[in-house]
Structures are given as structure tokens and as C-alpha cells.
XYZ file of C-alpha atoms in Angstrom:
448
model
C -1.825 -15.141 -3.016
C -4.580 -12.715 -3.820
C -5.496 -9.975 -1.249
C -9.053 -8.920 -0.397
C -10.174 -5.832 1.464
C -13.888 -6.352 2.697
C -15.819 -3.461 4.165
C -19.436 -2.957 5.089
C -19.521 0.805 4.020
C -22.720 2.089 5.691
C -25.264 3.270 3.172
C -22.635 3.247 0.239
C -24.291 5.469 -2.443
C -23.262 8.121 -5.032
C -24.870 10.940 -2.771
C -22.751 9.953 0.266
C -19.341 9.876 -1.387
C -19.713 11.970 -4.557
C -22.577 14.555 -4.138
C -23.522 15.503 -0.525
C -22.628 18.875 0.986
C -23.422 19.829 4.489
C -25.760 22.794 4.694
C -24.688 25.859 6.902
C -25.495 25.589 10.438
C -26.125 28.056 13.149
C -22.954 26.834 14.992
C -20.206 29.565 14.011
C -17.663 26.722 14.342
C -19.241 24.912 11.504
C -17.305 25.502 8.196
C -19.478 27.170 5.563
C -19.758 25.149 2.227
C -17.756 22.209 3.605
C -17.866 19.116 1.293
C -18.144 16.068 3.670
C -18.510 13.740 0.505
C -14.898 14.302 -0.468
C -13.644 13.899 2.968
C -15.544 10.531 3.189
C -14.213 9.632 -0.217
C -10.698 10.319 0.744
C -11.014 8.119 3.753
C -12.648 5.390 1.706
C -10.106 5.512 -1.129
C -7.044 5.683 1.065
C -8.214 2.493 2.998
C -9.380 0.362 0.017
C -6.160 1.025 -1.906
C -3.732 0.659 0.752
C -1.657 -2.470 0.510
C -2.454 -3.224 -2.986
C -5.478 -5.397 -2.905
C -6.630 -7.582 -5.704
C -10.221 -7.615 -4.549
C -12.242 -4.974 -3.068
C -15.704 -6.094 -1.646
C -18.197 -3.439 -0.353
C -21.307 -4.311 1.182
C -24.290 -2.098 1.880
C -24.786 -0.402 -1.471
C -27.854 1.522 -1.821
C -30.102 0.224 -4.627
C -31.371 3.676 -6.023
C -34.833 3.628 -7.796
C -34.823 -0.044 -8.811
C -36.294 -2.598 -6.471
C -36.546 -5.881 -8.396
C -34.139 -8.660 -6.847
C -31.514 -9.622 -9.523
C -31.870 -6.358 -11.318
C -28.993 -3.726 -11.369
C -28.507 -0.965 -8.788
C -29.634 2.280 -10.418
C -27.643 4.284 -7.727
C -24.381 5.111 -9.727
C -22.088 5.098 -6.537
C -20.328 1.915 -7.444
C -19.559 3.017 -11.076
C -18.432 6.314 -9.917
C -15.993 4.731 -7.475
C -14.749 2.542 -10.305
C -14.040 5.556 -12.293
C -12.295 7.086 -9.254
C -10.056 3.931 -8.773
C -9.208 3.846 -12.378
C -8.155 7.625 -12.440
C -6.365 7.556 -8.926
C -5.124 3.930 -8.493
C -5.046 1.639 -11.504
C -6.586 1.312 -14.939
C -6.907 -2.459 -14.157
C -9.794 -2.006 -11.614
C -13.014 -3.434 -12.965
C -16.552 -4.010 -11.295
C -18.871 -6.940 -11.310
C -22.218 -5.017 -11.880
C -24.043 -5.172 -8.554
C -27.498 -6.445 -8.375
C -30.450 -5.994 -5.676
C -30.812 -8.616 -2.961
C -33.663 -8.365 -0.459
C -37.077 -6.846 -0.587
C -38.291 -3.413 0.506
C -35.980 -1.681 3.035
C -33.748 -4.866 3.244
C -33.027 -4.288 -0.525
C -29.353 -3.620 -1.311
C -26.315 -4.562 -3.272
C -22.708 -5.718 -3.045
C -19.900 -4.162 -5.123
C -17.096 -6.476 -5.974
C -14.052 -4.890 -7.667
C -11.102 -6.806 -9.073
C -7.799 -6.175 -10.676
C -8.646 -7.266 -14.262
C -5.127 -8.389 -15.230
C -3.931 -10.220 -18.310
C -4.549 -13.520 -16.328
C -7.273 -12.819 -13.912
C -10.844 -13.379 -15.405
C -14.291 -12.727 -14.175
C -16.284 -16.037 -14.942
C -19.731 -15.499 -13.501
C -21.009 -17.976 -12.593
C -24.140 -16.546 -14.222
C -24.904 -14.765 -17.404
C -26.466 -11.330 -18.059
C -29.626 -11.862 -20.292
C -29.493 -8.349 -21.594
C -31.579 -5.215 -20.554
C -32.622 -4.758 -17.033
C -32.040 -8.280 -16.190
C -32.396 -10.043 -13.739
C -29.247 -12.300 -13.831
C -29.835 -15.909 -14.413
C -27.970 -19.214 -14.918
C -27.603 -20.729 -18.313
C -29.266 -17.977 -20.343
C -27.909 -16.592 -23.490
C -25.474 -13.973 -22.700
C -26.521 -10.304 -23.485
C -24.890 -6.893 -22.810
C -25.464 -4.675 -19.930
C -27.111 -1.247 -20.186
C -25.114 1.834 -20.676
C -24.789 2.732 -16.925
C -22.416 -0.394 -16.615
C -21.078 -0.442 -20.183
C -17.584 0.201 -18.964
C -17.727 -1.919 -15.723
C -15.043 -4.417 -17.090
C -12.949 -2.113 -19.307
C -12.673 1.175 -20.855
C -12.613 1.250 -23.691
C -15.060 -1.787 -23.905
C -13.277 -5.082 -25.200
C -14.547 -8.652 -26.029
C -12.123 -10.596 -23.883
C -13.371 -14.299 -23.671
C -12.961 -16.625 -20.669
C -10.443 -19.208 -21.294
C -10.609 -23.052 -20.767
C -7.670 -24.668 -18.704
C -8.888 -25.530 -15.256
C -11.594 -22.880 -15.360
C -15.000 -24.036 -14.031
C -17.414 -21.562 -15.523
C -18.479 -20.179 -18.790
C -15.226 -20.949 -20.930
C -15.487 -19.380 -24.278
C -18.052 -16.916 -23.161
C -17.594 -13.030 -23.386
C -16.558 -11.685 -19.892
C -18.618 -8.516 -19.994
C -21.778 -10.528 -20.665
C -21.372 -12.534 -17.488
C -23.090 -11.908 -14.176
C -22.905 -12.817 -10.398
C -25.352 -15.223 -8.593
C -28.034 -13.739 -6.238
C -30.510 -16.673 -5.806
C -30.011 -20.131 -4.487
C -31.861 -23.655 -4.109
C -31.424 -26.867 -2.389
C -28.958 -28.703 -4.429
C -27.460 -25.696 -6.183
C -27.806 -24.284 -9.609
C -29.884 -21.289 -8.572
C -32.409 -22.078 -11.383
C -34.926 -24.081 -9.292
C -33.874 -27.530 -10.625
C -35.719 -27.485 -13.951
C -37.695 -30.773 -13.421
C -41.392 -31.588 -13.779
C -43.963 -29.678 -11.688
C -43.609 -26.397 -10.125
C -40.185 -24.886 -9.427
C -39.135 -25.084 -5.686
C -38.993 -21.845 -3.659
C -35.433 -20.355 -3.412
C -33.681 -20.647 -0.096
C -34.325 -17.723 2.251
C -31.717 -16.538 4.758
C -33.219 -15.681 7.983
C -36.855 -14.917 6.833
C -38.806 -13.884 3.880
C -37.423 -10.962 1.896
C -34.078 -11.159 3.551
C -30.696 -10.582 1.561
C -28.913 -13.413 -0.099
C -25.146 -13.911 -0.781
C -23.609 -12.396 -3.993
C -21.613 -15.124 -5.487
C -18.945 -14.253 -8.029
C -16.383 -16.389 -9.653
C -12.903 -15.769 -11.075
C -10.202 -17.633 -12.712
C -6.362 -16.932 -12.650
C -4.973 -18.599 -16.019
C -1.445 -18.338 -14.844
C -1.923 -20.401 -11.541
C -4.782 -22.512 -13.022
C -6.765 -21.544 -9.818
C -10.560 -20.635 -9.468
C -11.595 -18.227 -6.828
C -15.223 -18.107 -5.590
C -16.333 -15.212 -3.420
C -19.755 -15.282 -1.579
C -20.115 -11.797 -0.170
C -22.848 -11.465 2.392
C -24.785 -9.022 4.577
C -26.945 -11.115 6.621
C -30.339 -10.327 8.368
C -29.675 -8.022 11.437
C -31.891 -9.434 14.153
C -29.885 -11.064 16.987
C -32.665 -11.981 19.472
C -30.513 -11.740 22.633
C -33.269 -13.968 24.502
C -32.654 -16.867 21.947
C -29.575 -16.454 20.006
C -29.371 -19.887 18.712
C -32.663 -19.145 16.625
C -32.105 -15.443 15.733
C -32.608 -14.475 12.117
C -29.017 -13.509 11.821
C -27.925 -17.064 13.207
C -30.152 -18.875 10.910
C -29.183 -16.645 7.981
C -25.410 -17.430 8.465
C -26.227 -21.109 9.004
C -28.124 -21.243 5.811
C -25.092 -19.596 3.917
C -22.851 -22.199 5.361
C -25.022 -25.057 4.310
C -25.325 -23.902 0.520
C -24.568 -26.397 -1.852
C -22.190 -23.842 -3.384
C -20.370 -23.631 -0.101
C -20.188 -27.212 1.060
C -19.233 -28.470 -2.422
C -15.793 -27.550 -3.825
C -14.393 -27.874 -7.258
C -10.910 -28.890 -8.452
C -8.596 -26.020 -8.259
C -10.911 -23.943 -6.490
C -10.632 -21.616 -3.376
C -13.907 -20.359 -1.675
C -14.162 -17.221 0.334
C -17.397 -16.491 2.155
C -17.023 -13.062 3.672
C -19.408 -10.415 5.120
C -21.270 -8.801 7.941
C -23.039 -11.677 9.397
C -24.485 -9.894 12.396
C -23.456 -12.909 14.565
C -21.166 -11.830 17.493
C -17.966 -13.859 17.803
C -18.612 -13.651 21.480
C -21.901 -15.229 21.747
C -21.256 -18.959 21.866
C -24.846 -19.985 21.595
C -25.100 -18.162 18.285
C -21.781 -19.152 16.735
C -22.374 -22.809 17.638
C -25.156 -22.872 15.191
C -24.306 -20.176 12.721
C -20.627 -21.220 12.119
C -21.101 -25.143 12.335
C -21.416 -25.763 8.650
C -18.112 -23.788 8.046
C -16.401 -25.906 10.703
C -17.749 -29.245 9.368
C -16.470 -28.117 5.929
C -13.021 -27.287 7.256
C -13.196 -23.515 6.541
C -10.646 -21.283 8.064
C -12.010 -18.453 10.233
C -10.188 -15.225 9.456
C -11.014 -13.279 12.616
C -10.360 -15.659 15.524
C -7.797 -16.044 18.498
C -4.498 -17.227 17.778
C -3.493 -20.912 18.271
C -6.989 -21.945 19.509
C -7.022 -19.647 22.442
C -10.279 -19.096 24.305
C -12.251 -16.165 23.334
C -11.721 -13.312 25.910
C -14.290 -12.503 28.460
C -13.760 -8.602 28.458
C -11.533 -5.885 27.489
C -8.993 -4.902 26.414
C -8.662 -8.215 24.707
C -12.072 -8.153 22.941
C -11.048 -4.890 21.246
C -8.564 -6.827 19.193
C -11.467 -8.884 17.449
C -14.273 -6.210 17.210
C -15.368 -4.782 14.056
C -18.197 -2.354 14.901
C -18.133 1.164 16.275
C -20.708 3.203 18.190
C -22.668 6.298 16.872
C -20.855 9.663 17.128
C -22.733 10.914 20.278
C -21.917 7.615 22.032
C -18.167 7.614 21.416
C -15.548 8.747 23.771
C -11.776 8.574 24.265
C -12.135 6.872 27.699
C -9.374 4.599 28.823
C -11.696 2.480 30.702
C -11.755 -0.518 28.282
C -8.010 0.137 27.331
C -6.430 -0.025 23.783
C -7.718 -0.359 21.288
C -11.396 -0.260 22.110
C -11.367 2.868 24.227
C -14.981 4.198 24.238
C -15.828 3.931 20.813
C -16.146 0.297 19.928
C -19.532 -1.508 20.126
C -20.480 -3.875 22.911
C -23.524 -5.511 24.253
C -26.394 -2.861 24.426
C -30.096 -2.669 24.171
C -29.999 -3.551 20.468
C -27.926 -6.671 20.839
C -24.285 -7.693 20.748
C -22.976 -5.929 17.612
C -19.358 -6.053 18.255
C -17.338 -8.640 16.382
C -19.818 -9.344 13.571
C -17.823 -9.191 10.341
C -15.745 -12.213 9.340
C -14.509 -14.304 6.444
C -14.230 -18.103 6.066
C -11.800 -19.617 3.532
C -11.540 -23.110 2.164
C -8.601 -24.667 0.314
C -6.215 -22.047 0.787
C -3.928 -20.721 3.746
C -5.018 -17.366 5.157
C -2.221 -14.793 5.611
C -1.742 -11.197 6.791
C -5.334 -10.854 8.300
C -5.712 -7.334 9.541
C -8.669 -5.396 11.114
C -8.054 -2.149 9.333
C -8.963 0.229 12.172
C -9.093 3.791 10.992
C -9.415 5.277 14.391
C -6.352 3.821 16.165
C -4.543 2.643 13.058
C -3.369 -0.901 12.462
C -1.727 -3.075 13.304
C -2.445 -3.243 17.028
C 1.103 -2.933 18.355
C 0.935 0.115 20.386
C 0.740 -1.800 23.610
C 3.017 -4.594 24.126
C 2.886 -7.584 24.738
C -0.358 -8.184 22.945
C -2.989 -9.889 25.061
C -2.399 -13.683 24.970
C -4.188 -15.135 22.042
C -5.101 -12.050 20.374
C -4.246 -11.217 16.780
C -2.672 -7.838 16.464
C -2.866 -8.071 12.454
C 0.185 -7.347 10.222
C -0.531 -4.713 7.556
C -0.301 -1.072 8.243
C -3.329 1.349 8.083
C -2.948 4.844 9.226
C -5.535 6.548 11.606
C -7.871 8.889 9.764
C -8.342 11.191 12.741
C -7.182 14.580 11.825
C -5.783 15.182 15.245
C -4.379 12.070 16.659
C -4.159 13.776 20.060
C -8.036 13.692 20.253
C -7.775 9.885 21.125
C -4.346 10.072 22.892
C -3.750 6.564 21.739
C -2.588 4.138 23.339
C -3.548 5.827 26.690
C -6.853 7.352 26.036
C -8.196 9.934 28.646
C -9.655 9.403 32.302
C -13.418 9.476 32.030
C -13.394 11.018 35.579
C -11.131 13.683 34.843
C -12.224 17.295 34.847
C -11.314 17.897 31.266
C -12.814 14.907 29.986
C -15.961 16.769 28.401
C -13.858 18.725 26.319
C -11.632 15.952 25.452
C -14.733 14.088 24.329
C -15.998 16.866 22.334
C -12.653 17.061 20.389
C -12.513 13.389 19.846
C -16.202 13.497 18.270
C -15.171 16.492 16.021
C -15.968 16.253 12.383
C -12.392 16.117 11.326
C -11.729 13.239 14.044
C -14.134 10.493 14.967
C -17.088 11.846 13.054
C -15.132 11.516 9.867
C -14.255 7.927 10.445
C -17.888 7.199 11.442
C -19.248 9.139 8.670
C -17.710 6.561 6.325
C -18.973 3.609 8.161
C -19.876 2.111 11.524
C -17.787 -1.032 10.408
C -14.141 -1.745 10.297
C -12.632 -3.185 7.212
C -11.037 -6.653 7.159
C -7.995 -7.540 4.955
C -6.420 -10.818 4.265
C -4.520 -12.888 1.738
C -5.911 -16.175 0.611
């Protein structure tokens, strides 16, 4: 079974992980010339390479200067991380060149990395037309510009996609293929091609919002196709009417896609991402998740054995994937392990707590783990685990420089006289601030 780590890495960019340095501050405790980019990169790299994944999916990649949908990210963060992975982890790592989805401030990309072994091929499903793009279905396949020349291999090779049970682009050169970023009713992504004007593409929660990035792969040894739809849905939750919120309607639209509802022979489909729909808001999930339920997808973050969703903490912490800003985070024991005072819950902005998830069709899900870099994973420090809660299986170390700053699994008394000092230590640049500096989301890992 292949293994995936998915992570919404907040504002993923070259600047954040490869360039940025913090300027000197007046506080004498601040280190002079400290390089937070390298610290963030260390945390990111250690997490995404732990437990030997076959796929790495990073959501929220900054587009750089480019703005056109379907065109390549000009920011070099995705390629620099690829080079780092090849140098520090494995030369097999490859990258599907990421393209922009969404208009204006909503525009961003999704980076899909895969272990390009002798038997695992990228198959599209689209082709790159050459030059600046955008990617399109059924066009003559061209080469990528120099920035992405080595995305599939270094040195460049001309490997072609095999036949067998493969569903897409057999006989085409792998490095001339592309992911899909646009969708129409009935599938295809090209607008139908019939007489009359082309139909408008499907929108996901409103005009100008982001669409899923669909990438396809073929394992020639197993004769199996793998389709990944990676998503960063519209953020609006509309607490007053969650069933019609932009995030709810966006996730519902993703689930209703022809490419999600219809599955090919020898194909496994994974829909993964930040859906901005709280697992704990039944009015939203009843609408957003309904298409996945109807098509018999397995929900990866869920209670065990059909148990009811928890009404409060500490149980809710076992399902949450979002954390609060540094100045709001505390090591308080009020909500217990593993949430303490740093996991998100209902606030003025909405219920952004358990908002990342994955749905898998035509495969068994195994080893699902929320890779929490604050407490570490799996969640086995307090036994027994609350009834019906998934502790996870795979091991991920805490990235806190000083584990005593959280005092897990006990936390600290918020009414204690030393709590302000304990909170300040927890928020320190080498403790919680380091983890939050990488992302306000927690990664999800699973086999499929």
C-alpha cells in the first residue's frame, strides 16, 4: 500500500523556508542573525520524510508573480524543496509541476511529490502544451520551462508511460504531462467540445475560488491506478447557516465531480485537503460529505467503529487538525491532552478545528495518524484513549525545543501563580512558535 503525508503548510514559499532571516529586535533575548527559514525547513523536512511516504502533498503554495489560472507557480519554493528532498532523503523524489488555482488573493498552488520508482509513473491526466501553459486536456504534449526542467528527474530522461491497466496517456512522455485544475459537468475539463459556446467551468464555493488539483499515477507492478484530488476549499464557514456556507458548498461540489463519482477499473481515488468544514458541525458535514458517503468513500479522520462524535474535550483533541496563533496558545490543562490550550475551537471566525481530512475509494485505509508536532504522535500518553477516539499509529516526535514547556500529558494549571512564565516559555521561538511558524495546520498521514 502506498503512504501519503498531506499538509496544509501555511504560506509555503521559497522565502519562508529557504531565504527569510529575522531582523534584529530590541529585545536582548532575541538571537542576532538567527535564521528561522532553516529552523522551519528542518521541522518540515523531518515531518514529511518520517515513516517513508510515497506521496507528499503540500497545500497553500504561494504563486509568486504569476497570476493566471493553470499557469505554473513562479515562486521557486516547490522546486527548492524537491532539490532538498533529493539531496537529503532520496534521489527518487519527483514533483508534479504545480499550477495556480483561484483568482486574486485566493490564487495559490498545490505541490504533489512522489517517489518516482522503476514502476510508479505519473500519468497526468492532462498534458503540458509547452511554454507558460496553461495545462489542458488532449493537447499536444510540450516541455516545461527551465524552472521545472528537472521536476521529474535529474538528469532529464524521456521515460514513457506504459500500457497495461493504465488509464491515462499510455505511450506519452512522462515529463510532458500535467495535472488537472479545471472541471466541467460530465467530466473532461475541456468544456465538452460540442456545438455552441463552451459551458462555464464548475466553481467551488463562489467565483474565483480554488479548484482541486487532480494528479494520476500508475503502478505497473501492481497494475493499479492512483488518482489524487488535492484541495484547499473556500474558507468561509457562515456559522449562522453552515449548510450553505462557501466551504460547505465547495466540498459538496468536489464530491459531486464526475471525476470523483466515477471510478475506473483498477483505480484508487484519494480526495484530500483542507476543506474548511468542521467535522463537529453536523449541519455542514451532512451537506459537504454527502457525495462521498453516497459513493462509498472511507473518511480517514473519523471516530472508531461508528462511535458518535465527541461533544467536548479532551476527546475532540484526538480529531483536530488546526492550531491557534502564537499569542493565543497556552499549555493550560483545562481541556486536557492532547488539545491543552493550543488547538483551535469555536471562535469569532468560525469552527476551524477538525477541518482537514481525506476520503478514499476502492482501497482499505491503514495507519491513519494525525502527525502532531506539538505533543508528538501517536496519542498514547494518556491511557485508556477516550472511547471511540483514534490515537493514530505512526510515530512523530514533538518539535518543541524544550518538551517541559508543555509538560505533556499533564499541562499546567491556568490558575497557578507561575502560569504566565510557563506560557511565555511555551510560546518561545524554539518551542510552540517554531511549530506554528511552519503551519497552523497539523499533517495527516495514511496508507491506502
